[in-house]
């Protein structure tokens, strides 16, 4: 990276952090309760024929090329003071393997809950662990915690019992996060629970809830990619009080609701957690978008069309959110109080329980405005959203799908006569394409064209800025808010509020770029299997 580019990068990070942090008075807290995190968006070197089995030595040769890049980035991250560095899902081997063609890439990763092993200093202990050894030595050499994703082989007992979850070939293959401490010790191993068309991997017999402790930030939880959309283990970890999550991903972007950085921000805000998200960069697979998110700040990267296909290191200082760790020092207790006094006003911290959600579905509309008359249905991300157009330059609209209603107050800021169509959409139902997710969604979108049928289609750019208040009454406490502006710019919502009755309000004004999507993405986890 050139010096100019480096300066730009620092400016961007400083700008984002300071401008968002100053609102909540966190600047001083850096002294006592913050740490430096890094994520690397990796433009991986692929195996051009993933379905052809490789010998172990050919597979290793391939992975060493990606490990060489990891090594350079670990050095750069360390230079910038990083205490923890996260690499993406599939970043060493790639994807599209079959169950058998991936075999050369597999290592058997010992369970760090059962034994203490430093692969760098005790490399003779296990054969066939070259990748673990190299990662461990890297963490040690650069004196940082390191999280990488790799393929794990675990032998299992083949029983005569046909209901045994052990595959017929006598072993499991897991999509796995490994974590090394700054002296190279293997401290955590997490097997992905929610696979996304990965025929080379097995779902673990039980969902795993894996956390590890650090001396600089306390407890951190582990998830992988598709996991972020489901209750287990992601929301289960948050419900247990885990406030910092690490998220290696290989995320295929899908506008207008599930672009990588859009959902990363949404999750961090909705779950009130720090999220360290490292994505792959691969244009053919539409993969880009990584970041370091706290409930008050976002440092992120999203490549644009035409950008060179290359990696990106992000480094940011973030506050410690682990309540146990924070409680350890007097200095940081003040911090908690100050954050509380300025944060948005959730009045009820209870999550939605299955019974209460089902017994009392929301029936009233969130405002006295009757549902706007001319609604239409258009498909957004394969779901039939009920939409209403924004016909004036300012006003109020209301739209319902069944008893689930969304309400919008808006004022468009005139932008030199640009003609752009916007619509407010509501969806309550189960998304079933490429995974089952029960949803309640309110989304204000820019339609891709000037025809109503284009509402819900993908669009990346917009000129119209808007001041707005978007509101819905949800049957869940898990609502993930996001504001995506033109050319993949995130905006931090000015005001977010959750009322005890499930009403969520997101207010925003003074946008820096045109509005692409403003969304309240409610997840009805308790209905996923019905
Ligand atoms: C992986 O598979 C997908 C879907 O079959 C395909 O579009 C893509 O090109 C493949 N990528 C690689 C790197 O093999
Ligand atoms: C590693 O492999 C060598 C050669 O196959 C064998 O002699 C040795 O016992 C193995 N070591 C371990 C720890 O399994
Ligand atoms: C988010 O967490 C902070 C503590 O870190 C807490 O003070 C605040 O009330 C939480 N906000 C919400 C909306 O739950
Ligand atoms: C939402 O709208 C769709 C499409 O009109 C409809 O099939 C579905 O029943 C509605 N959902 C509810 C909960 O009414
Ligand atoms: C938005 O901009 C206007 C005019 O510059 C300013 O008066 C107002 O305070 C800003 N609002 C927020 C919430 O920053």
CSV table of C-alpha atoms and ligand atoms in Angstrom, one decimal, residues 467 494 509-510, ligand 5:
chain,number,residue,atom,x,y,z
A,467,UNK,CA,-35.1,12.4,6.3
A,494,UNK,CA,-29.5,8.8,14.3
A,509,UNK,CA,-31.7,12.6,8.8
A,510,UNK,CA,-28.9,14.5,7.1
B,5,LIG,C1,-29.2,18.2,10.3
B,5,LIG,O1,-28.7,19.3,9.6
B,5,LIG,C2,-29.4,20.5,10.0
B,5,LIG,C3,-29.0,21.6,9.0
B,5,LIG,O2,-27.6,21.6,8.8
B,5,LIG,C4,-29.0,20.8,11.4
B,5,LIG,O3,-29.7,22.0,11.9
B,5,LIG,C5,-29.5,19.6,12.3
B,5,LIG,O4,-29.1,19.8,13.6
B,5,LIG,C6,-28.9,18.3,11.8
B,5,LIG,N1,-29.5,17.3,12.5
B,5,LIG,C7,-28.8,16.3,13.1
B,5,LIG,C8,-29.6,15.3,13.9
B,5,LIG,O5,-27.6,16.3,13.0
